């Protein structure tokens, strides 16, 4: 049975979901799923009213257990097709996630292995259950991690931890992942979904403009410091915006802020 990536539209609170589903394979990613992941996140970037928060989760109690190994013989034994897989399919999907200005919350249950770890690394917050496991034990399969994917994962876990994952083929427990800074917090397995939802609700109540600008600044930060003021100047264009004024007015008036969409009739 082929796998699917389901992009569920935002609800009334502005919370959307991406559900990774590959029944019987612990949501292992096949080529079509990588392509769907890229297409879905590219579409979010062009939406006139994008979600305020987006939960990324696996179906059936597992996040993602890696790639669909049954497909591997089709492309892994030729340098050209192998390069195409990593450079034209996997990396662009991950980069589409990184380019998303919506806060991404990884709801991690069960296995978060290989490509699953890469997807989680593209999320802003990573919430996991005590039974979750994290790793990239692909050396056991006789191959290394692709260069662009190393860059993406190292941005989150750091070089020291990534060397441990790749060179020892270590699979970390949830608590080990937390201690290494890989996850935001660890919860009882039965509480992960509820905590992800509460987190999304908190984010959805905040300024979408602030979220978008924070994510853009964080992307620039990962590329290195911006040395020239002229390069930083556009960041401050939010100064006269309605959301900026509303946030400060609400604080001074001791009331909750209401960050409404521009075309919301309640505005």
Phi, psi and omega in degrees: 000129180290157177270169181215151169247117183258118175261107180268132183295162181295145175276191183297337179273354181089016181260124179247168180225145167243119182247121180267122188225121171215085186304137178083355182231021180052035177064028174302143188270125172261176185300317181298324179293319176300318179295320179294323178299313179298312183299319181294317180286328173298321180293322179299323182295335183260359180291135178294331177230082181292164177300162175270335176207151183223124178264128177252122185215160171266164181261143171078028174086009175228145177280273176212128184264023178110205178268163178280098188296334179298333179280340192305317181301340181292334187219347190281345187260010175233127184304322183291313181289327177294316178298318179300319180300310184284320187274331185250349182240301185288305184302315178298328177294314178296320180293328176295323175294315181296330182279354183286130181273359178272135175301130182250128181246118177274118176263096191259117176234136178069222188285132173229082193235144174057240179302332176295320177295324179294318177296315178300324181294339178274355178270158183278321179234139180235109181252132184222163175271161181298335180270003181291154177225144187229134177177172175223066187279042186286344175299334177292340179262000175088018178218159181266177173277144180290149186304312182295325179291326173300315180300318183292314182290321180297331178301331182262312189267343182084158186295320184297314181291321180295323175299320178298316182293319185276316188276336174257352187055038182289144169245119187269145169287170179300316182292321175297320178296320179295316181296333179269004178080015182280328180239156181284313176201157180247135182230162168306142186308320184288350185252000185296312183298317181294321180291321177299319180293316178297321178297315178298321178297318179298317180294320183295338179276350182270176183290117176300325178298316179296320179299313182298314182291324176298316181294322178296318179293321178295323177297317178296323180298320181292339177273357181115163184295145175268114190272335186258133179302322181301330179284334181269340187307317182302336180303329187271007181293349180286352189313310183272008189290157180296322181294321178297313180295318181295316181300315181288321179297318180297320178297313182293330181268003177055051178220160177293141176285149177238102181265089185270151173293149183304326182262014177288126182298341179282350182292000000 
